[in-house]
């Protein structure tokens, strides 16, 4: 009976969703994961940033190489290469080939990432000493090496979860796909709150605890992510076999596309490795401060750019698979306009409210993290747009063009990071380099897309609409600045209860200002909200008139 109930719940959750529903679910799950991430970082920072900066820097450095191997071998590289080919097979009714493709990709990724995980364990010592943490002291170096060896299994575990999630994404099932990242953060929270106290099984002390318990929690979170992803493929027809179908044409197509996208992902993460290397030389706590600012700037990118792009991408591939170029262009235009409309005010509010935002992950805030975050707000906007712009190429099974663009822009970003560091800009210089590189990248990508569409993708009216959004954003920035002066961040604001109401008030008033400005500037995105406001107003009138009578 319980088995039947479980199957029925999974079947309900695995129903195909519309783009709107998928976007809502993905944005909601991303928000949940972000909130869990904030709670995770708040605990870590309160325990270690002031009291044990060497330990928290070591923990941050230990992540870098395992994450690099995951990103370069799997991550988004697999999703954008696998989904168009998989969908193409399903659209033509060739389900057998589609499932052979998925099982082959799962097996090859598991093998490759397992080898990578073993190599990281073996070479953790030189990787920490010479690549990601040359500025750490000896105790921090030893700690980082030991934690990297624990976290090294993550590329293997997360590659399995990613393949299973890509299958769900390809067929428009997003519930369990959306839950998986939240489970990863839950695992890390268990590590912080439980494993740091040690692990005792049947009276035998398996593990002594300390900050190493957080690394164990990272692995536990990856295991939870795999389990949720496994549940998500129930009822989809996925027939797993421990076999690689080398003769499957779709599998060969994916393997051909993977190197360009993997190198693109790898280039982006080389940038992260360089920043980790440089920030480790800037004193204890600088590495963690830069990483925390990076995490904070990534949250709205995930909520806006990643969520909307992920939801729209399968539709874009279906449009092209059906040969409907006009529909594809329309889908792409709507998606990028929506991302721009949302990301502009978010970037401005994040800039003026950065002190409040930082206080969410560290009691009383942190001037260095806030300063670095302020230099990265342009990257919030640019990288949100990047996710849909790059998918404009991936939907056409073109992974080479974004890679070439990345070579140029990542090279520029790294050059600027080194120069700004030499000129004494500190962690803030790393932030400036990120914003400049991200803006250059989206400009190049959009120009190429426009040329390939022979000027039909964006017309003058489209850019006028974007210009009006810019005007509304300037107005919003003035309001946000004024609100921060009206509700200043005080030294006594050392808790969430003190800072959250102020930040909420600043955000709400600034957002209302953006909506009002958008209404008078005739932005079509405001129309649904105006309609909702009118309906609410009519209901309020009816209630008031009833009371008068």
Short mmCIF file of C-alpha atoms in Angstrom, two decimals:
data_model
loop_
_atom_site.label_atom_id
_atom_site.label_comp_id
_atom_site.label_asym_id
_atom_site.label_seq_id
_atom_site.Cartn_x
_atom_site.Cartn_y
_atom_site.Cartn_z
CA UNK A 1 0.00 0.00 0.00
CA UNK A 2 2.80 2.41 0.95
CA UNK A 3 4.65 1.46 -2.25
CA UNK A 4 1.58 2.34 -4.33
CA UNK A 5 1.19 5.68 -2.54
CA UNK A 6 4.86 6.47 -3.13
CA UNK A 7 4.53 5.67 -6.83
CA UNK A 8 1.42 7.83 -7.17
CA UNK A 9 3.10 10.79 -5.44
CA UNK A 10 6.16 10.45 -7.70
CA UNK A 11 3.92 10.16 -10.78
CA UNK A 12 2.06 13.35 -9.82
CA UNK A 13 5.33 15.21 -9.24
CA UNK A 14 6.75 13.97 -12.55
CA UNK A 15 4.01 15.45 -14.73
CA UNK A 16 5.23 17.61 -17.61
CA UNK A 17 5.05 21.32 -16.79
CA UNK A 18 4.53 24.47 -18.84
CA UNK A 19 7.37 26.98 -19.13
CA UNK A 20 5.61 29.28 -16.64
CA UNK A 21 5.06 26.51 -14.07
CA UNK A 22 8.59 25.19 -14.55
CA UNK A 23 10.02 28.71 -14.08
CA UNK A 24 8.04 29.16 -10.85
CA UNK A 25 9.14 25.79 -9.46
CA UNK A 26 12.77 26.34 -10.43
CA UNK A 27 12.83 29.88 -9.03
CA UNK A 28 11.14 28.69 -5.80
CA UNK A 29 13.54 25.78 -5.37
CA UNK A 30 16.50 28.03 -6.16
CA UNK A 31 15.23 30.48 -3.53
CA UNK A 32 14.93 27.62 -1.03
CA UNK A 33 18.44 26.45 -1.85
CA UNK A 34 19.70 30.03 -1.59
CA UNK A 35 18.08 30.47 1.83
CA UNK A 36 19.63 27.21 2.98
CA UNK A 37 22.94 28.44 1.57
CA UNK A 38 22.61 31.69 3.51
CA UNK A 39 21.91 29.74 6.70
CA UNK A 40 24.89 27.46 5.91
CA UNK A 41 27.26 30.38 5.35
CA UNK A 42 25.90 32.23 8.39
CA UNK A 43 26.73 29.25 10.60
CA UNK A 44 30.18 28.77 9.06
CA UNK A 45 31.07 32.45 9.28
CA UNK A 46 29.84 32.80 12.85
CA UNK A 47 31.83 29.72 13.89
CA UNK A 48 35.05 30.28 11.95
CA UNK A 49 35.51 33.57 9.99
CA UNK A 50 36.56 35.62 13.03
CA UNK A 51 37.75 32.83 15.33
CA UNK A 52 39.49 30.51 12.84
CA UNK A 53 40.10 32.34 9.53
CA UNK A 54 42.87 29.90 8.57
CA UNK A 55 40.45 26.97 8.87
CA UNK A 56 37.67 28.61 6.85
CA UNK A 57 40.15 29.64 4.14
CA UNK A 58 41.40 26.04 4.01
CA UNK A 59 37.83 24.73 3.68
CA UNK A 60 37.14 27.20 0.86
CA UNK A 61 40.35 26.27 -0.99
CA UNK A 62 39.62 22.53 -0.62
CA UNK A 63 36.46 22.89 -2.72
CA UNK A 64 38.19 24.44 -5.72
CA UNK A 65 39.74 21.49 -7.56
CA UNK A 66 36.85 18.99 -6.99
CA UNK A 67 34.42 21.66 -8.19
CA UNK A 68 36.66 22.38 -11.17
CA UNK A 69 36.66 18.72 -12.22
CA UNK A 70 32.87 18.51 -11.82
CA UNK A 71 32.28 21.65 -13.86
CA UNK A 72 34.70 20.77 -16.63
CA UNK A 73 33.54 17.15 -16.98
CA UNK A 74 29.82 17.36 -16.23
CA UNK A 75 27.73 20.25 -14.87
CA UNK A 76 26.23 22.54 -17.51
CA UNK A 77 28.46 21.02 -20.20
CA UNK A 78 26.43 17.83 -20.13
CA UNK A 79 23.00 19.48 -19.92
CA UNK A 80 23.42 21.73 -22.95
CA UNK A 81 25.03 18.98 -25.04
CA UNK A 82 22.77 16.12 -23.98
CA UNK A 83 19.30 17.74 -23.97
CA UNK A 84 19.11 18.89 -27.63
CA UNK A 85 20.23 15.45 -28.91
CA UNK A 86 18.01 13.55 -26.45
CA UNK A 87 14.98 15.70 -27.35
CA UNK A 88 15.67 15.26 -31.05
CA UNK A 89 15.41 11.47 -30.59
CA UNK A 90 12.18 11.74 -28.61
CA UNK A 91 10.61 14.18 -31.11
CA UNK A 92 11.21 11.70 -33.94
CA UNK A 93 9.75 8.83 -31.90
CA UNK A 94 13.06 7.01 -31.46
CA UNK A 95 12.72 6.30 -27.72
CA UNK A 96 15.05 3.29 -27.83
CA UNK A 97 17.90 5.44 -29.11
CA UNK A 98 17.09 8.15 -26.51
CA UNK A 99 17.36 5.74 -23.59
CA UNK A 100 20.48 4.10 -25.00
CA UNK A 101 21.96 7.60 -25.19
CA UNK A 102 21.08 8.40 -21.56
CA UNK A 103 22.44 5.16 -20.13
CA UNK A 104 25.65 5.50 -22.17
CA UNK A 105 26.22 9.07 -21.00
CA UNK A 106 25.58 8.09 -17.37
CA UNK A 107 28.13 5.27 -17.53
CA UNK A 108 30.86 7.18 -19.34
CA UNK A 109 30.49 10.14 -16.96
CA UNK A 110 30.60 7.88 -13.90
CA UNK A 111 33.80 6.22 -15.12
CA UNK A 112 35.58 9.44 -16.07
CA UNK A 113 34.66 11.32 -12.88
CA UNK A 114 35.57 8.34 -10.67
CA UNK A 115 39.07 8.38 -12.18
CA UNK A 116 39.20 12.17 -11.65
CA UNK A 117 38.17 11.76 -7.99
CA UNK A 118 40.94 9.22 -7.38
CA UNK A 119 43.53 11.49 -9.02
CA UNK A 120 42.46 14.43 -6.83
CA UNK A 121 42.96 12.27 -3.71
CA UNK A 122 46.44 11.28 -4.89
CA UNK A 123 47.62 14.75 -5.91
CA UNK A 124 45.83 16.85 -3.26
CA UNK A 125 49.12 17.94 -1.67
CA UNK A 126 50.70 19.69 -4.69
CA UNK A 127 47.29 20.97 -5.86
CA UNK A 128 46.84 22.86 -2.58
CA UNK A 129 50.44 24.00 -2.15
CA UNK A 130 51.03 25.28 -5.68
CA UNK A 131 47.65 25.86 -7.35
CA UNK A 132 44.81 26.97 -5.04
CA UNK A 133 46.40 27.84 -1.69
CA UNK A 134 50.02 29.00 -2.03
CA UNK A 135 49.34 31.81 0.44
CA UNK A 136 48.01 29.54 3.23
CA UNK A 137 50.21 28.89 6.26
CA UNK A 138 51.37 25.32 6.97
CA UNK A 139 48.49 24.31 9.33
CA UNK A 140 45.99 25.71 6.83
CA UNK A 141 47.71 23.87 3.98
CA UNK A 142 47.60 20.49 5.79
CA UNK A 143 43.94 21.03 6.68
CA UNK A 144 43.06 21.99 3.08
CA UNK A 145 44.82 18.87 1.74
CA UNK A 146 42.91 16.56 4.10
CA UNK A 147 39.56 18.20 3.34
CA UNK A 148 40.20 18.10 -0.42
CA UNK A 149 40.75 14.34 -0.19
CA UNK A 150 37.36 13.95 1.51
CA UNK A 151 35.51 16.22 -0.94
CA UNK A 152 37.27 14.57 -3.92
CA UNK A 153 34.45 11.99 -4.27
CA UNK A 154 32.00 14.76 -5.14
CA UNK A 155 32.67 14.91 -8.91
CA UNK A 156 31.72 11.22 -9.17
CA UNK A 157 28.55 11.49 -7.08
CA UNK A 158 27.36 14.76 -8.58
CA UNK A 159 27.97 13.64 -12.17
CA UNK A 160 25.51 10.77 -11.60
CA UNK A 161 22.97 13.21 -10.16
CA UNK A 162 23.51 15.60 -13.09
CA UNK A 163 22.86 12.96 -15.77
CA UNK A 164 19.67 11.84 -14.03
CA UNK A 165 18.58 15.47 -13.61
CA UNK A 166 19.30 16.21 -17.29
CA UNK A 167 16.94 13.40 -18.32
CA UNK A 168 14.20 14.97 -16.17
CA UNK A 169 14.93 18.44 -17.56
CA UNK A 170 14.86 17.18 -21.15
CA UNK A 171 11.34 15.77 -20.80
CA UNK A 172 10.02 18.81 -18.93
CA UNK A 173 9.88 17.25 -15.44
CA UNK A 174 11.30 19.73 -12.94
CA UNK A 175 10.05 18.89 -9.42
CA UNK A 176 12.78 16.45 -8.31
CA UNK A 177 15.30 18.20 -10.56
CA UNK A 178 14.58 21.36 -8.57
CA UNK A 179 14.75 19.66 -5.15
CA UNK A 180 18.19 18.08 -5.64
CA UNK A 181 20.35 21.21 -5.01
CA UNK A 182 18.46 21.97 -1.78
CA UNK A 183 19.28 18.46 -0.53
CA UNK A 184 22.98 19.19 -1.12
CA UNK A 185 22.81 22.20 1.19
CA UNK A 186 20.88 20.21 3.77
CA UNK A 187 23.73 17.68 3.82
CA UNK A 188 26.27 20.44 4.46
CA UNK A 189 24.09 21.83 7.26
CA UNK A 190 24.05 18.39 8.86
CA UNK A 191 27.84 18.44 8.61
CA UNK A 192 28.05 21.82 10.35
CA UNK A 193 25.55 21.07 13.13
CA UNK A 194 26.17 17.34 13.66
CA UNK A 195 29.39 16.00 12.12
CA UNK A 196 31.54 18.81 13.57
CA UNK A 197 30.76 17.27 16.98
CA UNK A 198 32.19 13.94 15.84
CA UNK A 199 30.62 10.67 14.68
CA UNK A 200 30.10 7.88 17.19
CA UNK A 201 28.60 4.55 16.04
CA UNK A 202 27.77 1.90 18.66
CA UNK A 203 30.22 3.47 21.09
CA UNK A 204 33.05 3.57 18.57
CA UNK A 205 34.44 7.02 17.71
CA UNK A 206 34.60 6.99 13.90
CA UNK A 207 35.40 10.67 13.52
CA UNK A 208 36.60 13.32 15.99
CA UNK A 209 34.80 16.29 14.49
CA UNK A 210 35.97 19.87 14.03
CA UNK A 211 35.81 21.76 10.75
CA UNK A 212 36.60 18.50 8.95
CA UNK A 213 33.01 17.51 9.79
CA UNK A 214 31.83 20.14 7.32
CA UNK A 215 33.76 18.36 4.54
CA UNK A 216 32.04 15.09 5.52
CA UNK A 217 28.71 16.94 5.34
CA UNK A 218 29.55 18.03 1.79
CA UNK A 219 29.85 14.38 0.74
CA UNK A 220 26.65 13.52 2.62
CA UNK A 221 24.85 16.30 0.72
CA UNK A 222 26.08 14.90 -2.61
CA UNK A 223 24.72 11.46 -1.67
CA UNK A 224 21.31 12.99 -0.82
CA UNK A 225 21.34 14.76 -4.20
CA UNK A 226 21.91 11.45 -6.00
CA UNK A 227 19.05 9.78 -4.12
CA UNK A 228 16.56 12.58 -4.96
CA UNK A 229 17.66 12.52 -8.61
CA UNK A 230 17.08 8.75 -8.72
CA UNK A 231 13.51 9.21 -7.47
CA UNK A 232 12.96 11.79 -10.20
CA UNK A 233 13.50 9.30 -13.06
CA UNK A 234 10.87 6.83 -11.78
CA UNK A 235 8.07 6.41 -14.30
CA UNK A 236 9.90 8.16 -17.15
CA UNK A 237 10.81 4.93 -18.93
CA UNK A 238 14.52 5.19 -18.14
CA UNK A 239 15.93 1.69 -18.63
CA UNK A 240 19.40 1.63 -17.11
CA UNK A 241 22.03 -0.86 -18.25
CA UNK A 242 25.66 -1.10 -17.26
CA UNK A 243 26.68 -0.65 -20.86
CA UNK A 244 27.96 2.01 -23.25
CA UNK A 245 26.35 2.03 -26.71
CA UNK A 246 29.33 3.26 -28.69
CA UNK A 247 27.46 2.84 -31.99
CA UNK A 248 24.54 5.05 -30.90
CA UNK A 249 24.69 8.12 -33.17
CA UNK A 250 23.19 10.40 -30.52
CA UNK A 251 25.84 9.33 -28.01
CA UNK A 252 28.58 10.06 -30.54
CA UNK A 253 27.03 13.49 -31.22
CA UNK A 254 27.01 14.32 -27.51
CA UNK A 255 30.62 13.19 -27.10
CA UNK A 256 31.61 15.40 -30.05
CA UNK A 257 29.91 18.46 -28.53
CA UNK A 258 31.11 17.90 -24.96
CA UNK A 259 34.76 18.97 -25.36
CA UNK A 260 33.96 22.51 -26.52
CA UNK A 261 31.40 23.10 -23.76
CA UNK A 262 33.57 21.37 -21.16
CA UNK A 263 36.51 23.56 -22.10
CA UNK A 264 34.19 26.57 -21.90
CA UNK A 265 33.15 25.53 -18.38
CA UNK A 266 36.76 24.80 -17.54
CA UNK A 267 37.88 28.23 -18.70
CA UNK A 268 35.29 29.88 -16.46
CA UNK A 269 36.54 27.84 -13.52
CA UNK A 270 40.19 28.56 -14.32
CA UNK A 271 39.14 32.11 -13.52
CA UNK A 272 37.92 30.89 -10.11
CA UNK A 273 41.19 29.04 -9.48
CA UNK A 274 43.20 32.17 -10.33
CA UNK A 275 41.04 34.26 -7.96
CA UNK A 276 41.46 31.65 -5.21
CA UNK A 277 45.22 31.67 -5.74
CA UNK A 278 45.43 35.47 -5.69
CA UNK A 279 43.09 35.99 -2.72
CA UNK A 280 44.99 33.37 -0.64
CA UNK A 281 47.96 35.78 -0.76
CA UNK A 282 45.98 38.74 0.65
CA UNK A 283 45.98 37.72 4.31
CA UNK A 284 43.91 35.38 6.49
CA UNK A 285 40.21 35.64 5.75
CA UNK A 286 40.58 37.38 2.36
CA UNK A 287 40.03 34.15 0.42
CA UNK A 288 36.82 33.42 2.32
CA UNK A 289 35.62 37.04 2.01
CA UNK A 290 36.00 37.04 -1.77
CA UNK A 291 34.32 33.63 -2.02
CA UNK A 292 31.41 34.82 0.13
CA UNK A 293 30.89 37.89 -2.05
CA UNK A 294 30.99 35.60 -5.09
CA UNK A 295 28.35 33.33 -3.54
CA UNK A 296 26.09 36.27 -2.73
CA UNK A 297 26.32 37.68 -6.26
CA UNK A 298 25.59 34.20 -7.65
CA UNK A 299 22.28 33.83 -5.76
CA UNK A 300 20.21 36.28 -7.86
CA UNK A 301 21.90 34.90 -10.99
CA UNK A 302 20.62 31.43 -10.09
CA UNK A 303 17.18 32.76 -9.17
CA UNK A 304 16.78 34.75 -12.37
CA UNK A 305 19.14 33.76 -15.16
CA UNK A 306 19.58 30.06 -14.44
CA UNK A 307 15.95 29.37 -13.45
CA UNK A 308 14.35 31.08 -16.46
CA UNK A 309 16.96 29.81 -18.94
CA UNK A 310 16.67 26.24 -17.67
CA UNK A 311 12.89 26.32 -17.99
CA UNK A 312 12.97 27.86 -21.49
CA UNK A 313 15.81 25.80 -22.95
CA UNK A 314 13.81 22.60 -23.69
CA UNK A 315 11.19 24.71 -25.52
CA UNK A 316 13.90 26.38 -27.59
CA UNK A 317 15.30 22.98 -28.62
CA UNK A 318 11.78 21.75 -29.46
CA UNK A 319 11.12 24.84 -31.62
CA UNK A 320 14.30 24.24 -33.61
CA UNK A 321 13.68 20.49 -33.71
CA UNK A 322 10.33 21.23 -35.37
CA UNK A 323 12.04 23.63 -37.81
CA UNK A 324 10.14 26.69 -36.52
CA UNK A 325 12.79 29.42 -36.55
CA UNK A 326 10.32 32.26 -35.92
CA UNK A 327 8.89 30.58 -32.83
CA UNK A 328 12.41 29.95 -31.53
CA UNK A 329 13.29 33.64 -31.99
CA UNK A 330 10.12 34.71 -30.18
CA UNK A 331 10.78 32.32 -27.27
CA UNK A 332 14.35 33.60 -26.98
CA UNK A 333 13.34 37.29 -27.13
CA UNK A 334 10.70 36.90 -24.43
CA UNK A 335 13.10 35.03 -22.16
CA UNK A 336 15.97 37.51 -22.44
CA UNK A 337 13.64 40.49 -21.98
CA UNK A 338 12.16 38.91 -18.85
CA UNK A 339 15.63 38.25 -17.44
CA UNK A 340 16.74 41.83 -18.13
CA UNK A 341 13.54 43.26 -16.64
CA UNK A 342 14.04 41.36 -13.37
CA UNK A 343 17.84 41.48 -13.07
CA UNK A 344 18.22 45.26 -13.51
CA UNK A 345 16.38 46.36 -10.33
CA UNK A 346 17.78 43.40 -8.39
CA UNK A 347 21.33 44.50 -9.27
CA UNK A 348 20.65 48.09 -8.21
CA UNK A 349 18.98 47.12 -4.94
CA UNK A 350 21.83 44.66 -4.22
CA UNK A 351 24.36 47.47 -4.72
CA UNK A 352 22.76 49.96 -2.34
CA UNK A 353 21.67 47.29 0.14
CA UNK A 354 24.89 45.25 0.07
CA UNK A 355 25.66 45.94 3.74
CA UNK A 356 22.28 44.48 4.76
CA UNK A 357 22.76 41.49 2.45
CA UNK A 358 26.15 40.64 3.96
CA UNK A 359 24.67 40.85 7.47
CA UNK A 360 22.46 37.87 6.54
CA UNK A 361 25.51 35.60 6.31
CA UNK A 362 27.50 37.20 9.14
CA UNK A 363 26.15 38.88 12.25
CA UNK A 364 26.96 42.59 12.17
CA UNK A 365 28.02 42.39 8.54
CA UNK A 366 31.54 42.52 7.15
CA UNK A 367 32.97 45.63 5.41
CA UNK A 368 35.32 43.63 3.15
CA UNK A 369 32.64 41.23 1.88
CA UNK A 370 30.24 44.17 1.32
CA UNK A 371 32.90 46.13 -0.55
CA UNK A 372 33.71 43.19 -2.86
CA UNK A 373 30.01 42.52 -3.44
CA UNK A 374 29.56 46.14 -4.52
CA UNK A 375 32.17 45.67 -7.26
CA UNK A 376 30.32 42.61 -8.61
CA UNK A 377 26.79 43.98 -9.12
CA UNK A 378 27.33 44.50 -12.85
CA UNK A 379 28.24 40.82 -13.03
CA UNK A 380 24.85 39.97 -11.46
CA UNK A 381 23.09 41.54 -14.43
CA UNK A 382 25.54 40.34 -17.09
CA UNK A 383 25.72 36.73 -15.92
CA UNK A 384 21.94 36.50 -15.62
CA UNK A 385 21.72 37.48 -19.29
CA UNK A 386 24.64 35.21 -20.19
CA UNK A 387 22.72 32.04 -19.29
CA UNK A 388 20.01 32.66 -21.88
CA UNK A 389 22.42 34.15 -24.45
CA UNK A 390 24.67 31.07 -24.34
CA UNK A 391 21.66 28.77 -24.62
CA UNK A 392 20.77 30.59 -27.82
CA UNK A 393 23.81 28.83 -29.29
CA UNK A 394 23.42 25.52 -27.43
CA UNK A 395 19.86 25.07 -28.72
CA UNK A 396 21.42 24.99 -32.19
CA UNK A 397 23.95 22.42 -30.97
CA UNK A 398 26.69 25.05 -31.32
CA UNK A 399 29.04 24.83 -28.34
CA UNK A 400 32.12 26.15 -30.15
CA UNK A 401 31.11 29.82 -30.50
CA UNK A 402 30.49 30.40 -26.76
CA UNK A 403 33.79 28.62 -26.08
CA UNK A 404 35.75 30.95 -28.37
CA UNK A 405 34.06 33.97 -26.78
CA UNK A 406 34.94 32.58 -23.32
CA UNK A 407 38.58 32.21 -24.31
CA UNK A 408 38.69 35.94 -25.04
CA UNK A 409 36.66 37.16 -22.06
CA UNK A 410 38.15 34.83 -19.45
CA UNK A 411 41.62 35.79 -20.65
CA UNK A 412 40.64 39.46 -20.26
CA UNK A 413 39.18 38.80 -16.79
CA UNK A 414 42.30 36.98 -15.57
CA UNK A 415 44.58 39.68 -16.98
CA UNK A 416 42.56 42.38 -15.20
CA UNK A 417 42.54 40.36 -11.95
CA UNK A 418 46.35 40.07 -11.99
CA UNK A 419 46.81 43.73 -12.90
CA UNK A 420 44.36 44.98 -10.25
CA UNK A 421 46.12 42.79 -7.65
CA UNK A 422 49.54 44.18 -8.65
CA UNK A 423 48.16 47.72 -8.42
CA UNK A 424 46.99 47.06 -4.84
CA UNK A 425 43.22 46.92 -5.31
CA UNK A 426 42.95 43.78 -3.12
CA UNK A 427 39.86 41.55 -3.27
CA UNK A 428 37.86 44.45 -4.71
CA UNK A 429 40.09 44.38 -7.78
CA UNK A 430 39.09 40.76 -8.36
CA UNK A 431 35.45 41.87 -8.23
CA UNK A 432 35.99 44.65 -10.77
CA UNK A 433 37.60 42.18 -13.17
CA UNK A 434 34.57 39.87 -12.89
CA UNK A 435 32.10 42.63 -13.76
CA UNK A 436 34.09 43.93 -16.71
CA UNK A 437 34.66 40.45 -18.16
CA UNK A 438 30.99 39.45 -17.77
CA UNK A 439 29.74 42.60 -19.53
CA UNK A 440 32.14 42.16 -22.45
CA UNK A 441 31.05 38.52 -22.82
CA UNK A 442 27.31 39.18 -23.16
CA UNK A 443 27.86 42.04 -25.60
CA UNK A 444 29.89 39.78 -27.90
CA UNK A 445 27.40 36.89 -27.66
CA UNK A 446 24.36 39.07 -28.41
CA UNK A 447 26.08 40.76 -31.36
CA UNK A 448 26.88 37.35 -32.89
CA UNK A 449 23.32 36.08 -32.32
CA UNK A 450 21.90 39.20 -33.98
CA UNK A 451 24.18 38.79 -37.01
CA UNK A 452 23.30 35.11 -37.41
CA UNK A 453 19.62 36.01 -37.37
CA UNK A 454 20.33 38.58 -40.10
CA UNK A 455 19.16 41.39 -37.83
CA UNK A 456 15.75 39.79 -37.21
CA UNK A 457 16.28 38.79 -33.59
CA UNK A 458 16.25 42.29 -32.06
CA UNK A 459 14.69 45.35 -33.70
CA UNK A 460 14.71 49.02 -32.68
CA UNK A 461 11.44 48.77 -30.80
CA UNK A 462 12.87 45.91 -28.74
CA UNK A 463 15.91 47.98 -27.74
CA UNK A 464 13.67 50.98 -26.97
CA UNK A 465 11.85 48.78 -24.49
CA UNK A 466 15.16 47.78 -22.89
CA UNK A 467 16.10 51.48 -22.77
CA UNK A 468 12.88 52.28 -20.89
CA UNK A 469 13.78 49.54 -18.41
CA UNK A 470 17.11 51.33 -17.93
CA UNK A 471 15.33 54.60 -17.12
CA UNK A 472 13.08 52.81 -14.62
CA UNK A 473 16.19 51.25 -13.07
CA UNK A 474 17.83 54.68 -12.58
CA UNK A 475 14.69 55.87 -10.78
CA UNK A 476 14.74 52.70 -8.67
CA UNK A 477 18.39 53.30 -7.79
CA UNK A 478 17.61 56.82 -6.54
CA UNK A 479 14.79 55.45 -4.38
CA UNK A 480 16.96 52.59 -3.05
CA UNK A 481 19.75 55.02 -2.15
CA UNK A 482 17.29 57.32 -0.35
CA UNK A 483 15.81 54.39 1.55
CA UNK A 484 19.24 53.27 2.80
CA UNK A 485 19.73 56.77 4.20
CA UNK A 486 16.27 56.67 5.80
CA UNK A 487 16.91 53.21 7.27
CA UNK A 488 20.70 53.27 7.91
CA UNK A 489 22.63 50.16 8.89
CA UNK A 490 23.78 50.75 12.47
CA UNK A 491 26.61 49.13 14.43
CA UNK A 492 23.98 47.81 16.83
CA UNK A 493 22.23 45.91 13.99
CA UNK A 494 23.91 42.62 14.82
CA UNK A 495 21.05 40.19 14.20
CA UNK A 496 18.64 39.17 11.45
CA UNK A 497 15.76 40.62 13.45
CA UNK A 498 17.42 44.04 13.30
CA UNK A 499 18.55 44.05 9.66
CA UNK A 500 15.85 42.04 7.86
CA UNK A 501 12.94 44.51 8.39
CA UNK A 502 15.07 47.38 7.08
CA UNK A 503 16.18 45.45 4.01
CA UNK A 504 12.63 44.26 3.30
CA UNK A 505 11.36 47.84 3.52
CA UNK A 506 14.10 49.10 1.18
CA UNK A 507 13.37 46.29 -1.29
CA UNK A 508 9.59 46.70 -1.24
CA UNK A 509 9.62 50.48 -1.68
CA UNK A 510 12.28 50.28 -4.42
CA UNK A 511 10.34 47.54 -6.23
CA UNK A 512 7.12 49.57 -6.08
CA UNK A 513 9.04 52.53 -7.50
CA UNK A 514 10.29 50.29 -10.35
CA UNK A 515 6.75 49.12 -11.08
CA UNK A 516 5.31 52.64 -11.04
CA UNK A 517 8.11 53.91 -13.29
CA UNK A 518 7.54 50.95 -15.60
CA UNK A 519 3.81 51.70 -15.77
CA UNK A 520 4.37 55.32 -16.85
CA UNK A 521 7.06 54.18 -19.30
CA UNK A 522 4.59 51.72 -20.88
CA UNK A 523 6.57 48.55 -20.11
CA UNK A 524 4.48 45.52 -21.05
CA UNK A 525 5.93 43.46 -18.16
CA UNK A 526 4.07 45.66 -15.67
CA UNK A 527 0.62 44.99 -17.22
CA UNK A 528 -0.10 41.71 -15.35
CA UNK A 529 0.68 43.41 -12.03
CA UNK A 530 -1.53 46.39 -12.92
CA UNK A 531 -4.35 43.97 -13.74
CA UNK A 532 -3.90 42.21 -10.40
CA UNK A 533 -3.87 45.56 -8.57
CA UNK A 534 -7.12 46.60 -10.29
CA UNK A 535 -8.83 43.33 -9.31
CA UNK A 536 -7.70 43.74 -5.70
CA UNK A 537 -8.92 47.35 -5.75
CA UNK A 538 -12.34 46.30 -7.04
CA UNK A 539 -12.67 43.69 -4.29
CA UNK A 540 -11.69 46.25 -1.64
CA UNK A 541 -14.31 48.69 -3.00
CA UNK A 542 -17.02 46.03 -2.82
CA UNK A 543 -16.13 45.22 0.79
CA UNK A 544 -16.09 48.91 1.75
CA UNK A 545 -19.44 49.64 0.07
CA UNK A 546 -20.99 46.64 1.83
CA UNK A 547 -19.80 47.97 5.19
CA UNK A 548 -21.18 51.46 4.39
CA UNK A 549 -24.59 50.03 3.53
#
